[in-house]
mmCIF file of C-alpha atoms in Angstrom:
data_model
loop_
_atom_site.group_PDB
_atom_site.id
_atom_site.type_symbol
_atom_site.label_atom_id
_atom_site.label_comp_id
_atom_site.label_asym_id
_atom_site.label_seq_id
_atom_site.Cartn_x
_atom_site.Cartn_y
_atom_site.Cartn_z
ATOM 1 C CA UNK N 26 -159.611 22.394 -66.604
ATOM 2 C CA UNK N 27 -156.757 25.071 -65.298
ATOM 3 C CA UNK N 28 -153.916 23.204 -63.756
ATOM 4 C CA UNK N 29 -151.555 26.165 -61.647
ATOM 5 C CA UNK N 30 -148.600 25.396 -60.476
ATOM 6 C CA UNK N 31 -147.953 26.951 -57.831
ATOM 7 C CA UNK N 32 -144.472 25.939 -57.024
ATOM 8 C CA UNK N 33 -141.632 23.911 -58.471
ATOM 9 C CA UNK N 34 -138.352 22.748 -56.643
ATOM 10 C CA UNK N 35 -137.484 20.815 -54.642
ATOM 11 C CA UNK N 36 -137.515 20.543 -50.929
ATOM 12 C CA UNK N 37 -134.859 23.394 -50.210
ATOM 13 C CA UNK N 38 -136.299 25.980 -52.710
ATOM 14 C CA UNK N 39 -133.855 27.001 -55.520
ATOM 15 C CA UNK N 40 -132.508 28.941 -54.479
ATOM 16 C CA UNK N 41 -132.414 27.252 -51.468
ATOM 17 C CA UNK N 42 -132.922 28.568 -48.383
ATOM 18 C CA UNK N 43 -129.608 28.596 -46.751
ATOM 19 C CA UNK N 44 -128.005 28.060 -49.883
ATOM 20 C CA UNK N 45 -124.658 29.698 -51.043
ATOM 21 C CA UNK N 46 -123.915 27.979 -53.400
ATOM 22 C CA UNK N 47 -123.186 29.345 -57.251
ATOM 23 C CA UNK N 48 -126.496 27.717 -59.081
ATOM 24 C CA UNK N 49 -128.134 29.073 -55.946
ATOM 25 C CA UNK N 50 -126.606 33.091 -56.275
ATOM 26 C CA UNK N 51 -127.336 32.734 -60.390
ATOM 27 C CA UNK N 52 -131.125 32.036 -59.368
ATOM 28 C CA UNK N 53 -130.852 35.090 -56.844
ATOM 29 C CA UNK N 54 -129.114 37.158 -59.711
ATOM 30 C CA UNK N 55 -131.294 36.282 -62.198
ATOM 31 C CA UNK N 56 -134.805 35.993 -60.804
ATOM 32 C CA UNK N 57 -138.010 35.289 -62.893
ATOM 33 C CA UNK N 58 -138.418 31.967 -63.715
ATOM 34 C CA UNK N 59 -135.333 30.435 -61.452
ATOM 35 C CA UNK N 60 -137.023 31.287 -58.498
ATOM 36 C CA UNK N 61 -138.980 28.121 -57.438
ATOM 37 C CA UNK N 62 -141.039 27.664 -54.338
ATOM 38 C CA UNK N 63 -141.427 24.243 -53.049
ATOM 39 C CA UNK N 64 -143.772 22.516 -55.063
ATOM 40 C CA UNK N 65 -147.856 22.409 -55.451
ATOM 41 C CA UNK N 66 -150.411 22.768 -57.556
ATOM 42 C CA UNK N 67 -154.176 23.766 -57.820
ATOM 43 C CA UNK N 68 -157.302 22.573 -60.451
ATOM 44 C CA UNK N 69 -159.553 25.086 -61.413
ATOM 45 C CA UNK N 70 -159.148 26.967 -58.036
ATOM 46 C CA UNK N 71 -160.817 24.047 -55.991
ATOM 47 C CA UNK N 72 -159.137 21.417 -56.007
ATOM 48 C CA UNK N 73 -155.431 21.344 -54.206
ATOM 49 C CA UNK N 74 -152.750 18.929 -54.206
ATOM 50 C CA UNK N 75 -150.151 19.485 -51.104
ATOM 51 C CA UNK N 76 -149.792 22.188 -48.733
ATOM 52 C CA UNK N 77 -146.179 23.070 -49.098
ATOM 53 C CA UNK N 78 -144.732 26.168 -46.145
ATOM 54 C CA UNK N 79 -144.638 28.209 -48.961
ATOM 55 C CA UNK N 80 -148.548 28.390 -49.424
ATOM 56 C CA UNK N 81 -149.484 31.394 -47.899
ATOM 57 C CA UNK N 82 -146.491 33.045 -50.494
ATOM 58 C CA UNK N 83 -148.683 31.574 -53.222
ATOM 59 C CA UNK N 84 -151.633 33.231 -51.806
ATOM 60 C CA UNK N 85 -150.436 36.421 -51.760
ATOM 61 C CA UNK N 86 -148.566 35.890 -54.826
ATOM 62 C CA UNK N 87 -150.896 34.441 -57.710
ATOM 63 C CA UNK N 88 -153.972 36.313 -55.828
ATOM 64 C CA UNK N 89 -155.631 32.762 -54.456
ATOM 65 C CA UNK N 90 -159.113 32.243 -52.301
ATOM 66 C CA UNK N 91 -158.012 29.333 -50.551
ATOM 67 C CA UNK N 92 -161.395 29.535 -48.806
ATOM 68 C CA UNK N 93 -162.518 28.141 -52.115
ATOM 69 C CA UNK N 94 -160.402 24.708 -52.087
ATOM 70 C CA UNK N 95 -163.011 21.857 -51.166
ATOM 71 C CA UNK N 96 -160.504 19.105 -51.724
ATOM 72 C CA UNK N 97 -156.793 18.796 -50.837
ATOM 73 C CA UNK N 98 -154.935 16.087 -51.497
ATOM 74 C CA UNK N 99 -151.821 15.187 -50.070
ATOM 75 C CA UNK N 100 -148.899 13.181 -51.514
ATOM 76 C CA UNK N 101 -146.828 12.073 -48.578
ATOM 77 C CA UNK N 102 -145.746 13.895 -45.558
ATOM 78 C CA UNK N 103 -142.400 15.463 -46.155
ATOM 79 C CA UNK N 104 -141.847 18.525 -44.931
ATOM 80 C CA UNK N 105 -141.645 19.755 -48.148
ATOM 81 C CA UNK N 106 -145.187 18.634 -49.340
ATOM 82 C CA UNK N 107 -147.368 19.208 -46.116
ATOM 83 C CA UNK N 108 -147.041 21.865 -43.209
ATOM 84 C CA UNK N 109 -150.235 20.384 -41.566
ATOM 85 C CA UNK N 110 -150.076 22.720 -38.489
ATOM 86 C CA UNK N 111 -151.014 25.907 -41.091
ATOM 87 C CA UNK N 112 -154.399 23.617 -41.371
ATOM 88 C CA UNK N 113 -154.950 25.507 -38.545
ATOM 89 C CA UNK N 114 -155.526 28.135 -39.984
ATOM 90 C CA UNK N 115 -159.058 27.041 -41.322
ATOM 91 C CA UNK N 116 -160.419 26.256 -38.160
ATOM 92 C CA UNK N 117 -162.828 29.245 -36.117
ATOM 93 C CA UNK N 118 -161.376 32.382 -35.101
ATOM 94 C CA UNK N 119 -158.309 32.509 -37.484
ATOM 95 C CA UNK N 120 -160.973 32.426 -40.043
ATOM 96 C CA UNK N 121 -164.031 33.639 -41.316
ATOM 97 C CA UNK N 122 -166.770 33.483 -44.070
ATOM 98 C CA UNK N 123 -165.864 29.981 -44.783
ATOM 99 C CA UNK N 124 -169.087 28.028 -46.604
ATOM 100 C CA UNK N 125 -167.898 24.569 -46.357
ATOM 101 C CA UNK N 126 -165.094 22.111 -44.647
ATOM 102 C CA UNK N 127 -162.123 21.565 -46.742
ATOM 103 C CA UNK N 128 -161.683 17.713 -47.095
ATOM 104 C CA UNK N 129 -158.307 16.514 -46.850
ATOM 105 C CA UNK N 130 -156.955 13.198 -48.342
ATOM 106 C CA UNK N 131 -154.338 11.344 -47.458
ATOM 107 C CA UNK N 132 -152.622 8.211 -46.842
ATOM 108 C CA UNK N 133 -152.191 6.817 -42.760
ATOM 109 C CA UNK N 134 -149.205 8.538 -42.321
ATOM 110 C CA UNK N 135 -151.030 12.088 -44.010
ATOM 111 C CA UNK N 136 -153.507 11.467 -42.074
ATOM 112 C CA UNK N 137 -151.419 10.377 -38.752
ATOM 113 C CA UNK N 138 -149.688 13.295 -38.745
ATOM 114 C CA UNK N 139 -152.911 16.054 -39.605
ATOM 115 C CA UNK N 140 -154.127 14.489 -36.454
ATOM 116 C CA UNK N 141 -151.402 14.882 -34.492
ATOM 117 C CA UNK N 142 -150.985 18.819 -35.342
ATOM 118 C CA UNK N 143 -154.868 19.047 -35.568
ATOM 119 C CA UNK N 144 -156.439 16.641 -33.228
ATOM 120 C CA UNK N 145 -160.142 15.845 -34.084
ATOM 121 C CA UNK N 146 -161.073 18.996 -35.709
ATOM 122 C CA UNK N 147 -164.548 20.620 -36.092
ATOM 123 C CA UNK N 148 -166.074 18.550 -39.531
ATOM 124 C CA UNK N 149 -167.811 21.804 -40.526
ATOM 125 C CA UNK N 150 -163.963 23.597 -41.331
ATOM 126 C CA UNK N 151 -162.004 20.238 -41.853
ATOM 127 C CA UNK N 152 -162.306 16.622 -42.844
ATOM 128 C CA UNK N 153 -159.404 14.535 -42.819
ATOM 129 C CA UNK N 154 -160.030 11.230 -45.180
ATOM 130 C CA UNK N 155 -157.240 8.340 -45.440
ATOM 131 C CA UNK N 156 -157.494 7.441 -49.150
ATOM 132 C CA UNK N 157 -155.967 3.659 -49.989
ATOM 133 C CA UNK N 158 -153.979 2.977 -53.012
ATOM 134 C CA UNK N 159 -156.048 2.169 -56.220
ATOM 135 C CA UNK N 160 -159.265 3.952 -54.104
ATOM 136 C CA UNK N 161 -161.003 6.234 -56.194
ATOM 137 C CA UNK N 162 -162.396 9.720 -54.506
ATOM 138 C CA UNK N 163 -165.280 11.148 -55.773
ATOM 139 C CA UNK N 164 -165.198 15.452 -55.176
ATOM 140 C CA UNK N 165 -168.464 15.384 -56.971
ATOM 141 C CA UNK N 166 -166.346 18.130 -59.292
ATOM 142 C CA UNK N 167 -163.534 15.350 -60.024
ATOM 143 C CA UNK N 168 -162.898 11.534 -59.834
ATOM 144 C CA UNK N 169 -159.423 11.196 -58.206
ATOM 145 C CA UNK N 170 -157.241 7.467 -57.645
ATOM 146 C CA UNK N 171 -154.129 7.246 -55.248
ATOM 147 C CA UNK N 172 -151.747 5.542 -56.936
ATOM 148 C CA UNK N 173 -148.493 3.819 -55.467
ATOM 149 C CA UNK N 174 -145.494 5.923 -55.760
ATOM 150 C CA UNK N 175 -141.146 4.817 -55.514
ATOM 151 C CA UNK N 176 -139.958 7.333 -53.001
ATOM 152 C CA UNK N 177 -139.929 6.632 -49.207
ATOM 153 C CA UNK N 178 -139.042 3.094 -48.104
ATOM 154 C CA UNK N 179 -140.610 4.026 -45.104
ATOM 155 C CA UNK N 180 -143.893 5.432 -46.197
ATOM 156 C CA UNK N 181 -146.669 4.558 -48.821
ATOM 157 C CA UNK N 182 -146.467 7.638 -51.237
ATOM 158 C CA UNK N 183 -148.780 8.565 -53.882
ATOM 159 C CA UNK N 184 -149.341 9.637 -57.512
ATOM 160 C CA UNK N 185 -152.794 10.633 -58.216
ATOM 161 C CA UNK N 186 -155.239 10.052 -61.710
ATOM 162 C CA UNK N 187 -157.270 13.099 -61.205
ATOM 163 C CA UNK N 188 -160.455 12.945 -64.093
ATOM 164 C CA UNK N 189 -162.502 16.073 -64.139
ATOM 165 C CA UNK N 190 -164.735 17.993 -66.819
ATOM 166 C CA UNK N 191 -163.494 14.948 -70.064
ATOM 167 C CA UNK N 192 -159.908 15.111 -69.076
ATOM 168 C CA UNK N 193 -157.325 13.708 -67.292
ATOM 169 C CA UNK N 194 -153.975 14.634 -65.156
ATOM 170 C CA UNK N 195 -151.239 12.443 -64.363
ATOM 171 C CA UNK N 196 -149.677 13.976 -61.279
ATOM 172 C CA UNK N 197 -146.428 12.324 -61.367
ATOM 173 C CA UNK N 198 -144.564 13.456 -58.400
ATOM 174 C CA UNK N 199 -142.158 12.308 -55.527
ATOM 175 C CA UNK N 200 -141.174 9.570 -57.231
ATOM 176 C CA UNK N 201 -138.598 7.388 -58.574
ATOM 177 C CA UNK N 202 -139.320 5.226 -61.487
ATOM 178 C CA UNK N 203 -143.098 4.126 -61.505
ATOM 179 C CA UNK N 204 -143.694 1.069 -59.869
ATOM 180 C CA UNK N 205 -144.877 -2.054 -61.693
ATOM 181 C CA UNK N 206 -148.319 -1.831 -60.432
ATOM 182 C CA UNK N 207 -148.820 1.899 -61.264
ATOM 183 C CA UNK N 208 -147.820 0.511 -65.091
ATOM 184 C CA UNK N 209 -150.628 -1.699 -64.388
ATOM 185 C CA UNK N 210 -153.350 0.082 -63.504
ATOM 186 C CA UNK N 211 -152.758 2.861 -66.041
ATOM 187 C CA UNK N 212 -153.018 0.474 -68.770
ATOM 188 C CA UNK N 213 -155.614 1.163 -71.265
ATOM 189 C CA UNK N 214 -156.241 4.713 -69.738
ATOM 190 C CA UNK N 215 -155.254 8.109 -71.279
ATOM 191 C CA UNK N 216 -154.200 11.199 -69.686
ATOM 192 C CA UNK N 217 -154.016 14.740 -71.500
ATOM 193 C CA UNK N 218 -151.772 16.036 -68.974
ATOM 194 C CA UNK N 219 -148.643 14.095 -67.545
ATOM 195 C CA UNK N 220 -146.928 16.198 -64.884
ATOM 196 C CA UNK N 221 -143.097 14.867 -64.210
ATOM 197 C CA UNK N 222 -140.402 14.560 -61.638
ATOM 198 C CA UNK N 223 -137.650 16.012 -62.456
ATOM 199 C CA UNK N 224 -135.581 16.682 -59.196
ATOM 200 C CA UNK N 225 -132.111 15.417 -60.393
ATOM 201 C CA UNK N 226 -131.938 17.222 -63.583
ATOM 202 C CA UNK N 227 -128.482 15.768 -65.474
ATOM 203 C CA UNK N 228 -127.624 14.328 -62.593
ATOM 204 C CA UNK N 229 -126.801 10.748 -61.932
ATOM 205 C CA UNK N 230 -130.406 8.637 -61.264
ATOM 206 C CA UNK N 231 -131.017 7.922 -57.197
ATOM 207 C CA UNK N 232 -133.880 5.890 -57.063
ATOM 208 C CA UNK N 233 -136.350 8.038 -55.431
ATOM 209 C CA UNK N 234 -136.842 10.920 -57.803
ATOM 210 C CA UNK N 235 -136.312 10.865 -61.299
ATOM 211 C CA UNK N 236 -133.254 12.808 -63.689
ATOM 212 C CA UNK N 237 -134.207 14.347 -67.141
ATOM 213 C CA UNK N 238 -133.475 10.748 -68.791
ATOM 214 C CA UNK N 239 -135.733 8.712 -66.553
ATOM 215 C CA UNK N 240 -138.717 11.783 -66.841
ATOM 216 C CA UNK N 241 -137.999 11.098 -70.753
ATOM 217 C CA UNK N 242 -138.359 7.116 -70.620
ATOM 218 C CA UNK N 243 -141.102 7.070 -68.561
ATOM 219 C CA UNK N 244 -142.834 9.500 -71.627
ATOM 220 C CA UNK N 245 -141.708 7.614 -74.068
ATOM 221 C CA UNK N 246 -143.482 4.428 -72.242
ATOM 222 C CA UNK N 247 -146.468 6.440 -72.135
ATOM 223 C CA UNK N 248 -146.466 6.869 -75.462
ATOM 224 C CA UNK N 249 -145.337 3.683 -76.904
ATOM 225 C CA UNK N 250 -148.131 2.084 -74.485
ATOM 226 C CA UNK N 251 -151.253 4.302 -75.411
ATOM 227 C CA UNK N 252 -151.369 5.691 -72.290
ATOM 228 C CA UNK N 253 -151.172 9.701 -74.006
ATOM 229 C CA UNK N 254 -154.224 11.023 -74.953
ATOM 230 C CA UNK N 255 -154.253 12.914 -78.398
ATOM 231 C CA UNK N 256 -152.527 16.376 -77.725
ATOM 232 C CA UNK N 257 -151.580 15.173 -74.563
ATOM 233 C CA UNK N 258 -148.927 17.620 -72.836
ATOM 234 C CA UNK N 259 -145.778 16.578 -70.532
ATOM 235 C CA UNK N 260 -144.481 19.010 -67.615
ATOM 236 C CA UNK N 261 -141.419 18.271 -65.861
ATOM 237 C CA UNK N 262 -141.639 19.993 -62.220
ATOM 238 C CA UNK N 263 -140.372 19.694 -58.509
ATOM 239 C CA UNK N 264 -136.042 21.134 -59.327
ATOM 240 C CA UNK N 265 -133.060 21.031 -56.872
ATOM 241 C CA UNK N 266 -130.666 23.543 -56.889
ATOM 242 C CA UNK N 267 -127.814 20.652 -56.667
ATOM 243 C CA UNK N 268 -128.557 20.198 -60.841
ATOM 244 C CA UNK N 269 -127.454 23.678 -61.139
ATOM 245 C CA UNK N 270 -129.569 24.405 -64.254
ATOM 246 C CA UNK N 271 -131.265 27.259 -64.838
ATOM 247 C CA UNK N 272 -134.950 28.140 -66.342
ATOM 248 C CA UNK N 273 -133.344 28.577 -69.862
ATOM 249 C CA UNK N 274 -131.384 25.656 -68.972
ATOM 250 C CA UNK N 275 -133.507 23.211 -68.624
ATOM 251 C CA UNK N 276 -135.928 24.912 -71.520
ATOM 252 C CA UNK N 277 -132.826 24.005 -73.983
ATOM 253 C CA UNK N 278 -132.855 20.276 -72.811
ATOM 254 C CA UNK N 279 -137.024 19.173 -73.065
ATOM 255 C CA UNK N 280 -138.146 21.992 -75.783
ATOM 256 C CA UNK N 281 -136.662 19.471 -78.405
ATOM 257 C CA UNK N 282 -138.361 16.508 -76.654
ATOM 258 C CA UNK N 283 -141.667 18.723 -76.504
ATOM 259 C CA UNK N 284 -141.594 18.529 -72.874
ATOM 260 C CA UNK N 285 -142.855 21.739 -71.246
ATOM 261 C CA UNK N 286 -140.978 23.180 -68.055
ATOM 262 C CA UNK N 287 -142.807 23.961 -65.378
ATOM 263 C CA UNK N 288 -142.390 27.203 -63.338
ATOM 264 C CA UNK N 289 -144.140 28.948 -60.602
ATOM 265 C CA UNK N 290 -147.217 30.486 -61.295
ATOM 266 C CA UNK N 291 -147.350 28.126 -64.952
ATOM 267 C CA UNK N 292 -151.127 27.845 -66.011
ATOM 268 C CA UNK N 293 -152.278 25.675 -68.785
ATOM 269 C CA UNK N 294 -155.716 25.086 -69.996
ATOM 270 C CA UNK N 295 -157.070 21.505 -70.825
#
């Protein structure tokens, strides 16, 4: 399994998009690995998770076929995480050569709002699927569960399990500490790859996304519960610019923890 992240900040970018702000001109200055898109990621080339507005920069950037994505599945519907009217996109005359529909998941609001930017769209380009929490979706490639996740108040967010090829990915992001019955139903269960929130950086806790402390506790639970398989990696992703820490930065802070930091374009091989 090849996990790509494509992106890694937050909703803004770092630096953001309006931004002025000094963290923001030190990414500009700097470049590399402090520039961060907003965040996704991609399995083996197939398999998707989110649809960010910076997709089509990943395209042309990493050199992706997204005409080879069978499965996308979204997280929740900030604007951050799904553009749903670039779905569009997929559909006939904008293009072509396509083998297959592209199968989106999704909780109701996902789904609610793909309909509204995509209406009822032909089943042989697009198929949009609500997935419930603790449902399992078989890809025939992967086994994927939506898990509950502690970010909007006013929508059901997830995490997702994905299981593919004898491993396993934690995809741990929005979120805010895990919720009690996300504890639950990983217990017993192993992942090999645990992929973080990490939006608040040294920064006071808020609730809905994690800081580096509450990224470290919730690995340390992990571990102290059996829930990391043997070489099991953790990846802390999804940055604002408001923690004003850069690449190197944040490299100093989890390298001694053995937590790996995530940055666009990152591949790593289960």
């Amino acid at each position: 399994m090849i996990v790509h992240f494509l992106g890694t900040a937050a909703a803004e970018g770092f630096p953001g998009v309006f931004c002025r702000c000094e963290h923001c001109g030190k990414a500009r200055t700097l470049g590399g690995l402090n520039i961060r898109t907003r965040s996704s990621a991609i399995i083996d080339g197939t398999l998707k998770i989110d649809f960010p507005p910076d997709t089509y920069m990943h395209v042309l950037r990493d050199g992706l076929d997204l005409g080879l994505v069978r499965d996308l599945f979204i997280t929740h519907t900030h604007a951050d995480h799904l553009l749903a009217s670039e779905l569009a996109m997929r559909l006939p005359v904008f293009a072509r050569g396509l083998d297959g529909p592209l199968r989106v998941y999704g909780h109701d609001a996902a789904v609610r709002v793909c309909r509204g930017a995509l209406g009822r769209p032909d089943s042989e380009r697009l198929q949009l699927r609500r997935i419930a929490l603790f449902e399992t979706a078989d890809t025939g490639e992967a086994r994927v569960t939506a898990l509950p996740a502690n970010h909007d108040p006013d929508e059901t967010c997830l995490l997702f399990w994905i299981e593919k090829g004898g491993r396993t990915v934690f995809y741990g992001h929005d979120t805010g500490l895990l919720p009690a019955e996300t504890w639950a139903w990983m217990a017993g269960r192993k992942a090999d790859l645990v992929i973080l929130d990490c939006t608040n950086g040294n920064l006071p806790f808020t609730g809905s996304h994690l800081n580096v402390e509450a990224a470290i506790g919730i690995r340390d639970r992990m571990r102290a519960e059996g829930m990391l398989a043997p070489a099991a990696r953790v990846v802390v992703t999804h940055f604002s610019h408001n923690i004003g820490l850069m690449h190197d930065d944040l490299t100093a802070i989890f390298e001694p923890e053995g937590i790996i930091v995530a940055y666009d374009g990152m591949k790593l091989e289960l």
